[in-house]
Amino acid sequence: MTVEEMQIVLNDMGKKAKRAATALAILPDEAKQLCLFKMAEAIEKNAAAIQNANEKDLNLASENGLSPAMIDRLTLNDSRISGMADGMRTVAKQLDPVGKVLSKTVRPNGLEITKISVPFGVIGIIYEARPNVTADAAGICIKAGNAVILRGGKEAFNSNMAIAGVLNQAAITCGLPDGVVQIIPWQGHEAVKLMLKMDNYIDLVIPRGGERLIRAVVADATMPVLKHYKGVCHLYLDEGFDYDLALKIIVNAKCQRPGVCNALETLLVDRFAAGEFLPRFAAVMKEQNVELHGDETVCKYCPEALPATEDDYYAEYLSLTLAVRVVDGVDEAISHINTYGSRHSDGILSFNDANVNAFTAMVDSSTVYVNASTRFTDGGEFGMGAEIGISTDKLHARGPMGADELTTYKYIVRGNGQIR
Amino acid sequence: MTVEEMQIVLNDMGKKAKRAATALAILPDEAKQLCLFKMAEAIEKNAAAIQNANEKDLNLASENGLSPAMIDRLTLNDSRISGMADGMRTVAKQLDPVGKVLSKTVRPNGLEITKISVPFGVIGIIYEARPNVTADAAGICIKAGNAVILRGGKEAFNSNMAIAGVLNQAAITCGLPDGVVQIIPWQGHEAVKLMLKMDNYIDLVIPRGGERLIRAVVADATMPVLKHYKGVCHLYLDEGFDYDLALKIIVNAKCQRPGVCNALETLLVDRFAAGEFLPRFAAVMKEQNVELHGDETVCKYCPEALPATEDDYYAEYLSLTLAVRVVDGVDEAISHINTYGSRHSDGILSFNDANVNAFTAMVDSSTVYVNASTRFTDGGEFGMGAEIGISTDKLHARGPMGADELTTYKYIVRGNGQIR
């Protein structure tokens, strides 16, 4: 297929998505709920067809020598199929993010100005291997009144096509126009490049995946992008904190799931805490198989630590490696975090109110923790229900993004003949 | 000066701005108020120096043959100087947009999650000829706790340098670090291009000016941009509305200030209203010297109307020209507006509740009017106090933007040892 032919198909998809979005935008919440329940049911009813498609992807994956971990992520077993359906039902039952009155004022001239939450319109989602994202992302976008155009990873191509088809068909049986859920029907990069120029049809793009994918999307997209580059998360241990509690929190933040964006990557230790804390810390980290990259003082107290370089402070290891640095108090900790961090999730462990207040006020991150693990930065943990991602941007949405963050607003101004 | 030398100066400006932003972010509102009052006073005290610099710009403007209208916009007479100072004082007294608790929840595990408004950090403003924007934009950014890097039009270069210098100096006397207000100290385009790549220092850019300027900024900027392309504003006249009232509103929307973005550009008339309304409308428009570009039916009833082309429906005339089209009811009106409009300000004139509700729900614009002139889309008219611009984007801010829209938020999560 030539680029010109692709463009024609994509334009048609854009038009369909716009039409579907207009219908979705005025759908009452009960109707959206019904539709999401129908979609959940359709996933279960079509489980065999979805799993057949998944089988094709799995065969190709074996042929192409994908790692067992990748193949596991790709596999849609029965429990993952019901997981998708259940996720859809959970999203369905959330509070409607659309139509919230955000503010209402009556001006001296009698004009009544209401600021009300409304859907974006059409959202593009670009994601990597896990095929369940197809259902999860579609569900949350639809709950917020948006149509979606999806672009999944090539490894899950057949699975994604099957899931998206089932969801779109279910929306049609609910009386919605064709185009509520669409998926880019080609695997090559050319199609993504074209998709990212469709700013006349797609109001917002959300890339989900590694930093390379996200930087490529930002470079190409002509529409707004909500994104999350990386999570270089810090904890700062203040003098006088409960060091046993500190160790419990640090082990959780670093080791419970080291491969995720809210896992700990750098520990900062107040100089006055170093002598008492670091030797115990070194022993616990050894037990947990965590490799330490530390500054001079850290290496003195932690005999197996390797010397840290500047690069260690920028690193998102996503593994059992931890950078450790001794700092002169909370101000140096703040300055380190604002210099090397990624504005994701950073915390202070302290019983000193002045230090806690300085830290929460001056650390420029989406989520700032006091005396808790950084692992809580997550839509579910925040009580948002489903999550579409975590934003390290400052514009529009910061931190975990749920259905509320997939809406914008408009002003409705009611008068009785006012002129200026 | 070479590009490399410029880059060094700009990096230094970026660092200064970041440092100033950190100080501003934690400044209590009373201190911000005091600082803005000092800045207002400084403008008045340094009026002579500012007017001397303005004199240089005015002399260059005459030499370069600028139009009298441009020279008028450029001139800083006594009343405009006190206008800048008064504007600063008005912004100072507004409610603090920073530190607002946007939501607060306690999770079942005891974590307390507070969502709180915080400044962006450093805001870049790029604007055209009027030098008073230098003070107005700086004031509103500072009220929202942000440092600013300004880039004004070359015609006002000397005036802008003088005003920015006075403001920054006043901030220093209030104990703030150097760098609260900075201005790009060169006139060429090279400097703007470099500024727009400083995403490590500038958190947000707001261009103010014509569509060409804004498109150029969007194309070059690597940081987020809040922008306003154009205002192709519509009114739709429904059958059965009070046609005298309609004429009053249309005349106001079109003629009170035709050169602004919230002025009327296209009138849509319900087919059932055409026969009674259009002849009277034609007479009033003639009185007001408005040239009509109409479809076939319009041309039949308005003898002096010229035939409209497709381009007329996309046009932002900014002058006494008006496109007029007869449509088959509210659905066609909505579809016309969503196709040809710019998502700025569009209104319905109707006594029919069903039509009003369809219009407000389905017109995809930042501000949707019912029975009022479109001319009210303005920060002052919305009760925001000062305005930094009007956004036709959907991300972050839509419609008029005041100090509140110059903040983002962070989550502060307080625990007592919670782990996952």
Short mmCIF file of C-alpha atoms in Angstrom, two decimals, chain B residues 1 3-21 122 147-149 168 177-186 194-195 198 200-202:
data_model
loop_
_atom_site.label_atom_id
_atom_site.label_comp_id
_atom_site.label_asym_id
_atom_site.label_seq_id
_atom_site.Cartn_x
_atom_site.Cartn_y
_atom_site.Cartn_z
CA MET B 1 27.62 38.34 18.50
CA VAL B 3 25.20 32.11 17.99
CA GLU B 4 27.55 30.38 20.47
CA GLU B 5 27.97 33.60 22.43
CA MET B 6 24.21 34.18 22.42
CA GLN B 7 23.71 30.65 23.69
CA ILE B 8 26.01 31.32 26.63
CA VAL B 9 24.09 34.46 27.58
CA LEU B 10 20.76 32.66 27.17
CA ASN B 11 21.84 29.73 29.35
CA ASP B 12 22.86 32.19 32.00
CA MET B 13 19.44 33.85 31.72
CA GLY B 14 17.80 30.44 31.99
CA LYS B 15 19.69 29.61 35.18
CA LYS B 16 18.85 32.99 36.70
CA ALA B 17 15.19 32.52 35.80
CA LYS B 18 15.09 29.05 37.42
CA ARG B 19 16.65 30.43 40.59
CA ALA B 20 14.19 33.33 40.67
CA ALA B 21 11.30 30.94 40.02
CA VAL B 122 9.61 29.91 34.12
CA ALA B 147 9.63 34.03 36.58
CA VAL B 148 9.40 35.39 33.01
CA ILE B 149 11.66 35.60 30.02
CA ASN B 168 13.59 43.22 37.55
CA PRO B 177 17.10 36.99 43.17
CA ASP B 178 18.11 38.67 39.91
CA GLY B 179 16.06 37.06 37.10
CA VAL B 180 12.39 37.50 38.00
CA VAL B 181 11.86 39.57 34.82
CA GLN B 182 14.31 39.18 31.95
CA ILE B 183 14.12 40.17 28.33
CA ILE B 184 15.98 38.77 25.33
CA PRO B 185 18.53 41.52 24.65
CA TRP B 186 18.79 41.15 20.86
CA LEU B 194 17.46 29.65 20.51
CA MET B 195 14.98 30.69 23.20
CA MET B 198 15.49 26.14 26.08
CA ASN B 200 15.42 22.74 30.25
CA TYR B 201 14.83 26.27 31.59
CA ILE B 202 11.49 27.47 30.19
#
